[in-house]
Short mmCIF file of C-alpha atoms and ligand atoms in Angstrom, two decimals:
data_model
loop_
_atom_site.label_atom_id
_atom_site.label_comp_id
_atom_site.label_asym_id
_atom_site.label_seq_id
_atom_site.Cartn_x
_atom_site.Cartn_y
_atom_site.Cartn_z
CA MET A 84 2.35 13.08 -6.05
CA LYS A 85 4.91 12.32 -3.36
CA ARG A 86 7.71 9.91 -4.24
CA VAL A 87 8.43 7.24 -1.59
CA ALA A 88 11.59 5.12 -1.36
CA ILE A 89 11.42 2.08 0.92
CA LEU A 90 14.53 0.47 2.45
CA ILE A 91 14.40 -3.20 3.40
CA SER A 92 16.71 -5.97 4.59
CA GLY A 93 14.54 -9.08 4.40
CA GLY A 94 11.03 -10.28 3.63
CA GLY A 95 9.65 -6.81 3.21
CA SER A 96 6.17 -7.45 4.59
CA ASN A 97 6.00 -3.82 5.77
CA MET A 98 7.16 -2.68 2.33
CA VAL A 99 4.37 -4.71 0.74
CA ALA A 100 1.80 -3.18 3.09
CA LEU A 101 3.08 0.33 2.28
CA ALA A 102 3.30 -0.28 -1.48
CA ASP A 103 -0.15 -1.85 -1.67
CA SER A 104 -1.64 1.09 0.24
CA MET A 105 -0.37 3.69 -2.26
CA ASN A 106 -3.14 3.67 -4.86
CA GLY A 107 -6.21 5.59 -5.91
CA ASP A 108 -6.41 8.97 -4.18
CA HIS A 109 -3.40 8.24 -1.97
CA PRO A 110 -1.04 11.23 -2.29
CA ALA A 111 2.11 9.08 -2.66
CA ARG A 112 3.55 6.32 -4.83
CA PRO A 113 6.51 3.97 -4.29
CA VAL A 114 9.42 4.84 -6.60
CA LEU A 115 12.17 2.56 -5.25
CA VAL A 116 12.69 -0.46 -3.01
CA LEU A 117 16.32 -0.59 -1.90
CA SER A 118 18.02 -3.30 0.15
CA ASN A 119 21.38 -3.84 1.83
CA ASP A 120 21.01 -7.52 0.92
CA PRO A 121 20.83 -8.49 -2.79
CA GLU A 122 19.08 -11.72 -1.71
CA ALA A 123 16.35 -9.95 0.27
CA ALA A 124 13.06 -11.71 -0.53
CA GLY A 125 11.29 -8.36 -0.51
CA LEU A 126 13.08 -7.32 -3.71
CA ALA A 127 11.15 -9.91 -5.74
CA LYS A 128 7.88 -8.79 -4.14
CA ALA A 129 8.63 -5.20 -5.15
CA ALA A 130 9.59 -6.21 -8.70
CA ALA A 131 6.35 -8.21 -8.98
CA ARG A 132 4.54 -4.93 -8.23
CA GLY A 133 6.46 -3.09 -10.92
CA ILE A 134 8.43 -1.05 -8.38
CA PRO A 135 12.06 -0.28 -9.35
CA THR A 136 14.52 -2.08 -7.07
CA ALA A 137 18.19 -1.81 -6.16
CA ALA A 138 20.54 -3.50 -3.73
CA VAL A 139 23.88 -2.55 -2.23
CA ASP A 140 25.46 -5.43 -0.31
CA HIS A 141 26.83 -3.99 2.93
CA ARG A 142 29.15 -6.93 3.59
CA PRO A 143 32.09 -5.99 1.28
CA PHE A 144 32.34 -2.66 3.17
CA GLY A 145 32.98 -4.31 6.55
CA ARG A 146 32.96 -1.70 9.28
CA ASP A 147 33.26 1.21 6.85
CA ARG A 148 29.70 2.52 7.23
CA ALA A 149 30.47 5.73 5.37
CA ALA A 150 31.66 3.84 2.27
CA PHE A 151 28.59 1.59 2.30
CA GLU A 152 26.29 4.59 2.69
CA ALA A 153 28.04 6.47 -0.13
CA GLU A 154 27.07 3.56 -2.44
CA LEU A 155 23.58 3.27 -0.95
CA LEU A 156 22.97 6.96 -1.65
CA LYS A 157 23.50 6.55 -5.41
CA PRO A 158 20.26 4.69 -6.31
CA LEU A 159 18.43 6.43 -3.46
CA LEU A 160 19.20 9.96 -4.63
CA ALA A 161 18.63 8.92 -8.26
CA ALA A 162 15.04 8.03 -7.29
CA GLU A 163 14.55 11.60 -6.00
CA PRO A 164 12.38 10.53 -3.01
CA ASP A 165 10.27 13.00 -1.07
CA VAL A 166 9.92 10.45 1.75
CA VAL A 167 12.17 7.55 2.78
CA CYS A 168 10.58 4.67 4.72
CA LEU A 169 12.82 2.24 6.62
CA ALA A 170 10.84 -1.00 6.73
CA GLY A 171 12.59 -3.91 8.36
CA PHE A 172 15.87 -2.22 7.47
CA MET A 173 18.46 -3.69 9.79
CA ARG A 174 21.48 -1.41 9.35
CA VAL A 175 22.26 1.47 11.71
CA LEU A 176 22.66 4.66 9.66
CA THR A 177 25.26 7.31 10.45
CA PRO A 178 24.17 10.80 11.54
CA GLU A 179 25.56 12.16 8.25
CA PHE A 180 23.26 9.89 6.24
CA VAL A 181 20.25 10.60 8.46
CA GLU A 182 20.78 14.34 8.26
CA LYS A 183 20.41 14.19 4.47
CA PHE A 184 16.81 13.03 4.96
CA GLN A 185 15.93 14.36 8.40
CA GLY A 186 12.31 15.39 8.64
CA ARG A 187 11.33 13.08 5.76
CA MET A 188 12.62 9.67 6.85
CA LEU A 189 10.42 7.26 8.84
CA ASN A 190 11.05 3.96 10.59
CA ILE A 191 8.89 1.29 12.15
CA HIS A 192 10.16 -0.30 15.34
CA PRO A 193 8.55 -3.34 16.99
CA SER A 194 8.08 -1.91 20.48
CA LEU A 195 6.14 0.83 22.25
CA LEU A 196 8.98 3.37 22.21
CA PRO A 197 10.56 4.76 24.28
CA LYS A 198 10.48 1.24 25.74
CA TYR A 199 12.93 -1.26 24.22
CA PRO A 200 14.91 0.62 21.58
CA GLY A 201 17.32 -1.67 19.72
CA LEU A 202 16.96 -5.40 19.17
CA HIS A 203 15.10 -8.35 20.75
CA THR A 204 12.16 -6.16 21.71
CA HIS A 205 9.62 -8.97 22.18
CA GLU A 206 11.96 -11.02 24.35
CA ARG A 207 12.47 -7.95 26.55
CA ALA A 208 8.75 -7.19 26.85
CA LEU A 209 8.04 -10.79 27.84
CA ALA A 210 10.95 -10.86 30.31
CA ALA A 211 9.58 -7.67 31.89
CA GLY A 212 6.13 -9.23 32.23
CA ASP A 213 4.50 -6.42 30.25
CA ALA A 214 0.74 -6.73 29.79
CA GLU A 215 0.94 -5.15 26.35
CA ALA A 216 3.39 -4.67 23.50
CA GLY A 217 3.24 -3.13 20.06
CA CYS A 218 5.02 -1.06 17.44
CA THR A 219 5.96 2.53 16.78
CA VAL A 220 6.46 4.61 13.64
CA HIS A 221 8.81 7.52 14.26
CA GLU A 222 10.80 10.11 12.38
CA VAL A 223 14.41 9.00 12.03
CA THR A 224 16.97 11.18 13.83
CA PRO A 225 20.65 10.51 14.52
CA ASP A 226 19.73 8.90 17.87
CA LEU A 227 18.71 5.29 17.23
CA ASP A 228 14.96 4.62 17.65
CA ALA A 229 14.43 7.99 19.34
CA GLY A 230 12.82 10.41 16.87
CA PRO A 231 9.39 12.08 17.19
CA ILE A 232 6.62 9.47 17.39
CA LEU A 233 4.16 9.51 14.47
CA GLY A 234 2.12 6.47 15.47
CA GLN A 235 1.78 3.55 17.82
CA ALA A 236 -0.24 0.34 17.82
CA ARG A 237 -0.80 -1.77 20.93
CA VAL A 238 -1.46 -5.49 21.29
CA PRO A 239 -2.09 -7.55 24.42
CA VAL A 240 0.57 -9.93 25.68
CA LEU A 241 -1.24 -13.26 26.11
CA PRO A 242 -0.49 -16.13 28.51
CA GLY A 243 1.96 -18.53 26.92
CA ASP A 244 3.23 -15.96 24.45
CA THR A 245 6.66 -16.58 22.99
CA PRO A 246 8.72 -13.95 21.18
CA ASP A 247 7.48 -15.48 17.92
CA THR A 248 3.77 -15.46 18.79
CA LEU A 249 4.07 -11.90 20.08
CA ALA A 250 6.06 -10.81 17.00
CA GLU A 251 3.37 -12.27 14.75
CA ARG A 252 0.62 -10.35 16.60
CA VAL A 253 2.63 -7.11 16.45
CA LEU A 254 3.46 -7.54 12.75
CA VAL A 255 -0.24 -7.57 11.87
CA MET A 256 -0.53 -4.14 13.52
CA GLU A 257 2.65 -2.90 11.84
CA HIS A 258 0.99 -3.55 8.48
CA ARG A 259 -1.96 -1.37 9.55
CA LEU A 260 -0.04 1.35 11.35
CA TYR A 261 2.71 2.16 8.85
CA PRO A 262 0.35 2.79 5.88
CA ALA A 263 -1.91 4.93 8.08
CA VAL A 264 1.02 7.06 9.22
CA LEU A 265 2.47 7.40 5.69
CA ARG A 266 -0.86 8.57 4.29
CA ARG A 267 -0.93 11.44 6.79
CA PHE A 268 2.78 12.17 6.58
CA ALA A 269 2.61 12.43 2.78
CA VAL A 270 0.30 15.46 3.12
CA GLY A 271 2.38 17.02 5.89
CA ASP A 272 0.10 15.90 8.71
CA ARG A 273 2.20 14.83 11.69
CA THR A 274 -0.78 14.13 13.98
CA PRO A 275 0.14 10.79 15.58
CA VAL A 276 -1.90 7.70 14.70
CA TYR A 277 -2.90 5.45 17.63
CA LEU A 278 -4.30 1.97 17.09
CA PRO A 279 -6.59 0.45 18.19
C1 GRF B 262 9.97 -7.33 11.73
O1 GRF B 262 10.51 -7.88 12.92
C2 GRF B 262 9.34 -6.03 12.06
O2 GRF B 262 8.86 -6.02 13.38
C3 GRF B 262 10.44 -5.03 11.91
O3 GRF B 262 11.32 -5.56 10.91
C4 GRF B 262 11.14 -7.00 10.84
C5 GRF B 262 10.93 -7.49 9.43
O4 GRF B 262 9.92 -6.72 8.84
N1 GRF B 262 9.91 -3.76 11.50
P1 GRF B 262 9.57 -6.91 7.25
O5 GRF B 262 8.69 -8.14 7.16
O6 GRF B 262 10.89 -7.13 6.52
O7 GRF B 262 8.85 -5.66 6.89
#
């Protein structure tokens, strides 16, 4: 049974989708939900599911990423994860941290990478007049939002869309895509998932 740690920063809706998918004959189980924000609403959702939780507040560390990550590693390594899923995790990780998990760390990004790495993806898609948008699950490498793609889901951009209405439509697909990718990844299958 593969052990999955999930890193969150906020509501954790992707974490919930992942956690709730790991049951029955699924080859993985969640063993830790870890946040950089002790107030993250997702922590209560994880605890309600009986999943161990931990939080390391990044703010006291200021710009010292290495010191923050040294603390973050403690509960993470203690959980002995086989796979680490970044799910709405909003901190940039150093190459040193990434390299500890390279090849077994995934992230979900709310754009059709390689378009729109970084922030404000929906605003940028709308400003560009794109006919479609979506989300991508990729392996995490030291280059931000640039690792091998493991899945993508597309949604139409509709007339009158705002960043919020587009984000809402994409989020629904994130909750389908990430579990589908994790189920394959947990058995070593890196065949990309494309939705619809
Ligand atoms: C969402 O914007 C999602 O697109 C991105 O992270 C944000 C929060 O996700 N992946 P979650 O609800 O905390 O999973």
